[in-house]
Amino acid sequence: KDQMASSSSFLLLAVLLALVSWQATASDPSPLQDFCVADMNSPVRVNGFVCKNPMEVNADNFFKAAALDKPRVTNKVGSNVTLINVMQIAGLNTLGISIARIDYAPLGQNPPHTHPRATEILTVLEGTLYVGFVTSNQPAPNRNKFLSKVLNKGDVFVFPAGLIHFQFNPNPHKPAVAIAALSSQNPGAITIANAVFGSDPQISDDVLAKAFQVEKNTIDWLQLLYVVPIDGYQGGGACLGLGRVAEIGTHVVH
Ligand SMILES: *[C@@H]1O[C@H](CO)[C@@H](O)[C@H](O)[C@H]1NC(C)=O
C-alpha cells in the first residue's frame, strides 16, 4: 500500500513538473516550410490548422484591408482591443505572430490580463499610457515584482509571455492608441477579474473567500458584478454600478 501511495505521488509530481515545464516553454512551434496558410474547412484536427494547398495560396491570404484603420468604440473599462490573429489572416498559421490595435478612452484601461501563448511588444501611436506587469511567484528575490512605466508617443514596452499586465490612459481629456505585436498566431487572453469572478459556472465562494482571505459576502458581491456578460464583454466590475446589481441581485443567492 505504502509503495502504491508513493508511486502515485511520484506520478502526480511528474505530471505537475511536466505541466510546469510545458507552461514555461509555451510558444508557437517553428514552421517547417515557407508558409502554411490555414485551411479552415479541413476536418483534420492538428495543433493550429492544416495547410491549404500552396498552389492555391495568393497575396490575399496574407492581407486584411483596413484592419486597424479606425478608432474603436470603447467598452465599460474604457478600451477596445482589435486583434488580428490567424482567424482574421489565415496566412499567419504556424508563423508565431499577430498584431493588435488598442484604443483607450480618457482614463480608460486594458485591464490586468495575461496571454498564455505570447510575449507582447507594444508601441504608443497617440497619447500616454501607464503600463506594467508583475513577475511570477518564483524565484524568490523577484517574487511578484511590479515593473511599470509611463509611455509616450513612440515609446516601446515589452510584456513577457504569461505575465499579468495592463495599460491605463492617465489623461482625463485625450484618448490613446497603441499597436502591439504578439508572438503567437493565437496569443489567447485571460482577463484576471473575469476569469476569477466571472467564470461560468462560478468558482465556489468558499474557495475564493479562503484564497483571497476575505468574507464570503465580499466574494459574492464581486461575483454579482461579473455574473452576466454585457454586450459580449464581462469586464466592468464596479463600473457596472448599483442599478445592475439590483437588477440581477434577485437570482444570485449563495
Ligand atoms: C470595439 O469596437 C467595435 C467597432 O467600434 C465595436 O463594434 C465593438 O463592439 C467594440 N468592442 C467592445 C468590446 O467594446
Tab-separated table of C-alpha atoms and ligand atoms in Angstrom:
chain	number	residue	atom	x	y	z
A	1	LYS	CA	0.000	0.000	0.000
A	2	ASP	CA	2.773	2.411	1.004
A	3	GLN	CA	4.602	1.670	-2.197
A	4	MET	CA	1.466	2.332	-4.200
A	5	ALA	CA	0.904	5.616	-2.397
A	6	SER	CA	4.461	6.741	-3.002
A	7	SER	CA	4.396	5.714	-6.650
A	8	SER	CA	1.143	7.564	-7.188
A	9	SER	CA	2.507	10.668	-5.510
A	10	PHE	CA	5.565	10.342	-7.724
A	11	LEU	CA	3.263	10.206	-10.729
A	12	LEU	CA	1.455	13.316	-9.523
A	13	LEU	CA	4.782	15.094	-9.102
A	14	ALA	CA	5.849	14.060	-12.606
A	15	VAL	CA	2.594	15.333	-14.064
A	16	LEU	CA	2.941	18.627	-12.188
A	17	LEU	CA	6.544	19.039	-13.359
A	18	ALA	CA	5.531	18.290	-16.939
A	19	LEU	CA	2.748	20.851	-16.684
A	20	VAL	CA	5.036	23.498	-15.238
A	21	SER	CA	7.804	22.962	-17.803
A	22	TRP	CA	5.227	22.915	-20.595
A	23	GLN	CA	3.931	26.283	-19.446
A	24	ALA	CA	7.422	27.678	-19.193
A	25	THR	CA	8.110	26.834	-22.848
A	26	ALA	CA	4.655	27.537	-24.285
A	27	SER	CA	5.090	29.249	-27.651
A	28	ASP	CA	4.192	28.526	-31.237
A	29	PRO	CA	6.236	25.733	-32.881
A	30	SER	CA	8.637	26.757	-35.679
A	31	PRO	CA	7.364	26.408	-39.249
A	32	LEU	CA	8.773	23.569	-41.389
A	33	GLN	CA	8.001	25.324	-44.705
A	34	ASP	CA	7.766	28.900	-46.078
A	35	PHE	CA	4.136	29.168	-45.071
A	36	CYS	CA	1.136	27.076	-44.146
A	37	VAL	CA	-1.965	29.113	-44.880
A	38	ALA	CA	-4.728	27.811	-42.634
A	39	ASP	CA	-7.335	25.678	-44.366
A	40	MET	CA	-10.272	26.491	-42.100
A	41	ASN	CA	-12.529	23.999	-43.878
A	42	SER	CA	-10.419	20.913	-43.270
A	43	PRO	CA	-11.985	18.388	-40.870
A	44	VAL	CA	-8.477	17.315	-39.788
A	45	ARG	CA	-7.567	18.451	-36.261
A	46	VAL	CA	-3.974	19.467	-35.648
A	47	ASN	CA	-2.159	21.927	-33.399
A	48	GLY	CA	-3.143	25.130	-35.237
A	49	PHE	CA	-4.629	24.493	-38.690
A	50	VAL	CA	-3.677	22.220	-41.599
A	51	CYS	CA	-2.089	23.851	-44.650
A	52	LYS	CA	-4.032	24.878	-47.683
A	53	ASN	CA	-2.568	23.600	-50.972
A	54	PRO	CA	0.362	26.022	-51.609
A	55	MET	CA	-0.614	26.182	-55.306
A	56	GLU	CA	-3.868	27.840	-54.243
A	57	VAL	CA	-2.240	30.441	-51.990
A	58	ASN	CA	-2.252	34.096	-53.046
A	59	ALA	CA	-1.435	37.504	-51.561
A	60	ASP	CA	-4.921	37.881	-50.109
A	61	ASN	CA	-4.147	35.031	-47.696
A	62	PHE	CA	-1.594	37.371	-46.067
A	63	PHE	CA	-3.707	40.531	-46.163
A	64	LYS	CA	-6.622	42.207	-44.449
A	65	ALA	CA	-7.720	45.570	-45.784
A	66	ALA	CA	-8.122	48.462	-43.346
A	67	ALA	CA	-7.938	46.015	-40.427
A	68	LEU	CA	-6.709	48.566	-37.893
A	69	ASP	CA	-7.538	51.893	-39.504
A	70	LYS	CA	-10.295	53.311	-37.310
A	71	PRO	CA	-10.701	54.310	-33.689
A	72	ARG	CA	-12.997	51.831	-31.889
A	73	VAL	CA	-15.871	52.272	-29.505
A	74	THR	CA	-14.520	51.534	-26.052
A	75	ASN	CA	-16.102	49.177	-23.514
A	76	LYS	CA	-17.085	49.612	-19.848
A	77	VAL	CA	-13.484	49.844	-18.655
A	78	GLY	CA	-12.597	52.243	-21.447
A	79	SER	CA	-10.742	50.182	-24.055
A	80	ASN	CA	-11.214	48.111	-27.180
A	81	VAL	CA	-8.706	45.529	-28.423
A	82	THR	CA	-8.818	44.732	-32.138
A	83	LEU	CA	-6.737	41.581	-32.555
A	84	ILE	CA	-5.644	40.329	-35.956
A	85	ASN	CA	-4.745	36.690	-35.447
A	86	VAL	CA	-4.920	33.540	-37.586
A	87	MET	CA	-8.716	33.751	-37.616
A	88	GLN	CA	-8.509	37.068	-39.492
A	89	ILE	CA	-5.436	36.339	-41.659
A	90	ALA	CA	-5.149	32.628	-42.495
A	91	GLY	CA	-1.549	33.104	-43.661
A	92	LEU	CA	-0.477	33.673	-40.023
A	93	ASN	CA	-0.873	29.931	-39.348
A	94	THR	CA	2.436	28.462	-37.973
A	95	LEU	CA	4.216	31.853	-38.144
A	96	GLY	CA	4.033	32.657	-34.419
A	97	ILE	CA	2.946	36.264	-34.718
A	98	SER	CA	-0.135	38.503	-34.564
A	99	ILE	CA	-0.962	42.187	-34.156
A	100	ALA	CA	-3.467	44.256	-32.219
A	101	ARG	CA	-4.693	47.819	-32.108
A	102	ILE	CA	-5.808	49.016	-28.706
A	103	ASP	CA	-7.959	52.117	-28.263
A	104	TYR	CA	-8.204	53.754	-24.841
A	105	ALA	CA	-10.821	56.284	-23.779
A	106	PRO	CA	-9.687	59.124	-21.484
A	107	LEU	CA	-8.940	57.349	-18.162
A	108	GLY	CA	-9.653	54.043	-19.923
A	109	GLN	CA	-7.726	50.857	-19.332
A	110	ASN	CA	-6.965	47.480	-20.831
A	111	PRO	CA	-7.453	45.654	-17.504
A	112	PRO	CA	-4.989	43.165	-15.935
A	113	HIS	CA	-4.746	40.086	-18.177
A	114	THR	CA	-2.252	37.540	-19.486
A	115	HIS	CA	-1.544	35.942	-22.848
A	116	PRO	CA	-0.895	32.255	-22.234
A	117	ARG	CA	0.977	31.798	-25.529
A	118	ALA	CA	2.693	35.093	-26.324
A	119	THR	CA	5.144	37.797	-25.446
A	120	GLU	CA	3.826	41.231	-26.413
A	121	ILE	CA	5.703	44.289	-27.672
A	122	LEU	CA	3.673	47.491	-27.632
A	123	THR	CA	4.160	50.974	-29.026
A	124	VAL	CA	2.116	54.105	-28.373
A	125	LEU	CA	0.755	55.822	-31.503
A	126	GLU	CA	-1.202	58.550	-29.729
A	127	GLY	CA	-1.426	59.757	-26.160
A	128	THR	CA	0.155	58.466	-22.966
A	129	LEU	CA	-0.081	55.064	-21.253
A	130	TYR	CA	0.833	53.930	-17.772
A	131	VAL	CA	1.729	50.246	-18.232
A	132	GLY	CA	3.088	47.445	-16.089
A	133	PHE	CA	3.462	43.743	-15.453
A	134	VAL	CA	4.011	41.521	-12.405
A	135	THR	CA	6.625	38.776	-12.310
A	136	SER	CA	5.710	35.213	-11.335
A	137	ASN	CA	5.921	33.634	-7.857
A	138	GLN	CA	9.492	32.449	-8.373
A	139	PRO	CA	12.431	32.829	-7.990
A	140	ALA	CA	12.269	34.344	-4.510
A	141	PRO	CA	14.106	37.667	-4.924
A	142	ASN	CA	11.939	38.572	-7.946
A	143	ARG	CA	8.736	37.249	-6.498
A	144	ASN	CA	5.668	39.153	-7.793
A	145	LYS	CA	7.747	42.213	-8.544
A	146	PHE	CA	5.763	45.008	-10.255
A	147	LEU	CA	7.546	46.677	-13.174
A	148	SER	CA	5.846	49.781	-14.562
A	149	LYS	CA	6.467	52.732	-16.830
A	150	VAL	CA	4.759	55.771	-18.311
A	151	LEU	CA	4.917	55.598	-22.109
A	152	ASN	CA	4.598	58.498	-24.531
A	153	LYS	CA	4.059	58.506	-28.263
A	154	GLY	CA	6.667	56.349	-29.993
A	155	ASP	CA	7.843	54.577	-26.825
A	156	VAL	CA	8.041	50.772	-26.864
A	157	PHE	CA	7.427	48.343	-23.980
A	158	VAL	CA	7.562	44.532	-23.668
A	159	PHE	CA	5.233	42.269	-21.678
A	160	PRO	CA	6.878	38.841	-21.238
A	161	ALA	CA	4.788	35.776	-22.108
A	162	GLY	CA	2.308	34.632	-19.495
A	163	LEU	CA	2.782	37.542	-17.061
A	164	ILE	CA	-0.149	39.639	-15.807
A	165	HIS	CA	-0.060	43.112	-17.360
A	166	PHE	CA	-2.228	46.161	-18.068
A	167	GLN	CA	-2.286	49.539	-19.778
A	168	PHE	CA	-4.017	52.639	-18.421
A	169	ASN	CA	-4.584	56.019	-20.087
A	170	PRO	CA	-3.989	58.569	-17.297
A	171	ASN	CA	-5.191	61.510	-19.404
A	172	PRO	CA	-8.734	62.617	-18.415
A	173	HIS	CA	-9.237	64.529	-21.695
A	174	LYS	CA	-7.480	62.662	-24.519
A	175	PRO	CA	-7.850	59.125	-25.871
A	176	ALA	CA	-4.772	56.961	-26.543
A	177	VAL	CA	-3.949	54.396	-29.224
A	178	ALA	CA	-1.349	51.612	-29.209
A	179	ILE	CA	-0.234	48.881	-31.593
A	180	ALA	CA	1.021	45.603	-30.143
A	181	ALA	CA	2.680	42.622	-31.785
A	182	LEU	CA	2.311	39.225	-30.090
A	183	SER	CA	4.483	36.147	-30.581
A	184	SER	CA	1.681	33.722	-31.422
A	185	GLN	CA	-0.768	33.207	-34.265
A	186	ASN	CA	-3.329	32.872	-31.453
A	187	PRO	CA	-1.997	34.505	-28.250
A	188	GLY	CA	-5.127	33.947	-26.166
A	189	ALA	CA	-6.084	36.290	-23.330
A	190	ILE	CA	-7.172	35.671	-19.759
A	191	THR	CA	-8.674	38.768	-18.147
A	192	ILE	CA	-7.983	38.199	-14.472
A	193	ALA	CA	-11.143	39.643	-12.891
A	194	ASN	CA	-13.435	37.968	-15.416
A	195	ALA	CA	-11.743	34.577	-15.137
A	196	VAL	CA	-11.719	34.616	-11.339
A	197	PHE	CA	-15.071	36.257	-10.537
A	198	GLY	CA	-16.995	35.788	-13.768
A	199	SER	CA	-16.400	32.156	-14.738
A	200	ASP	CA	-19.340	30.063	-15.903
A	201	PRO	CA	-20.286	28.341	-13.698
A	202	GLN	CA	-18.830	30.407	-10.871
A	203	ILE	CA	-15.954	29.190	-8.739
A	204	SER	CA	-17.332	28.383	-5.260
A	205	ASP	CA	-17.256	31.411	-2.948
A	206	ASP	CA	-15.810	29.151	-0.224
A	207	VAL	CA	-12.773	28.632	-2.401
A	208	LEU	CA	-12.404	32.301	-3.349
A	209	ALA	CA	-13.061	33.599	0.195
A	210	LYS	CA	-10.203	31.457	1.505
A	211	ALA	CA	-7.950	32.226	-1.447
A	212	PHE	CA	-8.370	35.993	-1.063
A	213	GLN	CA	-8.699	35.852	2.744
A	214	VAL	CA	-11.927	37.874	2.783
A	215	GLU	CA	-15.553	37.319	3.854
A	216	LYS	CA	-17.743	35.295	1.520
A	217	ASN	CA	-20.014	38.356	1.161
A	218	THR	CA	-17.178	40.245	-0.460
A	219	ILE	CA	-16.729	37.452	-2.994
A	220	ASP	CA	-20.481	37.251	-3.637
A	221	TRP	CA	-20.511	40.986	-4.291
A	222	LEU	CA	-17.695	40.681	-6.820
A	223	GLN	CA	-19.276	37.651	-8.486
A	224	LEU	CA	-22.516	39.589	-8.799
A	225	LEU	CA	-20.753	42.300	-10.781
A	226	TYR	CA	-19.401	39.780	-13.290
A	227	VAL	CA	-22.307	37.366	-13.450
A	228	VAL	CA	-23.718	38.017	-16.930
A	229	PRO	CA	-21.773	39.095	-19.987
A	230	ILE	CA	-22.908	42.537	-21.170
A	231	ASP	CA	-22.547	43.145	-24.904
A	232	GLY	CA	-20.326	40.093	-25.035
A	233	TYR	CA	-17.786	41.563	-22.675
A	234	GLN	CA	-17.648	40.847	-18.943
A	235	GLY	CA	-15.121	43.497	-17.999
A	236	GLY	CA	-16.523	46.244	-15.864
A	237	GLY	CA	-16.663	45.214	-12.260
A	238	ALA	CA	-17.608	48.183	-10.141
A	239	CYS	CA	-18.173	50.269	-13.296
A	240	LEU	CA	-21.426	48.379	-13.882
A	241	GLY	CA	-22.975	50.251	-10.994
A	242	LEU	CA	-25.681	49.575	-8.491
A	243	GLY	CA	-28.610	49.527	-10.904
A	244	ARG	CA	-27.205	46.447	-12.482
A	245	VAL	CA	-26.619	44.731	-9.172
A	246	ALA	CA	-30.212	45.392	-8.155
A	247	GLU	CA	-31.410	44.042	-11.485
A	248	ILE	CA	-29.514	40.739	-11.173
A	249	GLY	CA	-29.458	40.555	-7.385
A	250	THR	CA	-32.671	38.559	-7.087
A	251	HIS	CA	-31.363	35.352	-8.580
A	252	VAL	CA	-27.879	35.350	-7.138
A	253	VAL	CA	-28.143	33.785	-3.705
A	254	HIS	CA	-25.278	31.756	-2.291
B	1	LIG	C1	-14.967	47.508	-30.355
B	1	LIG	O1	-15.249	48.407	-31.393
B	1	LIG	C2	-16.084	47.901	-32.411
B	1	LIG	C3	-16.163	48.935	-33.511
B	1	LIG	O2	-16.268	50.228	-32.995
B	1	LIG	C4	-17.441	47.552	-31.821
B	1	LIG	O3	-18.268	47.003	-32.818
B	1	LIG	C5	-17.246	46.548	-30.710
B	1	LIG	O4	-18.466	46.257	-30.069
B	1	LIG	C6	-16.265	47.083	-29.680
B	1	LIG	N1	-15.983	46.046	-28.702
B	1	LIG	C7	-16.105	46.244	-27.399
B	1	LIG	C8	-15.748	45.077	-26.567
B	1	LIG	O5	-16.454	47.290	-26.905
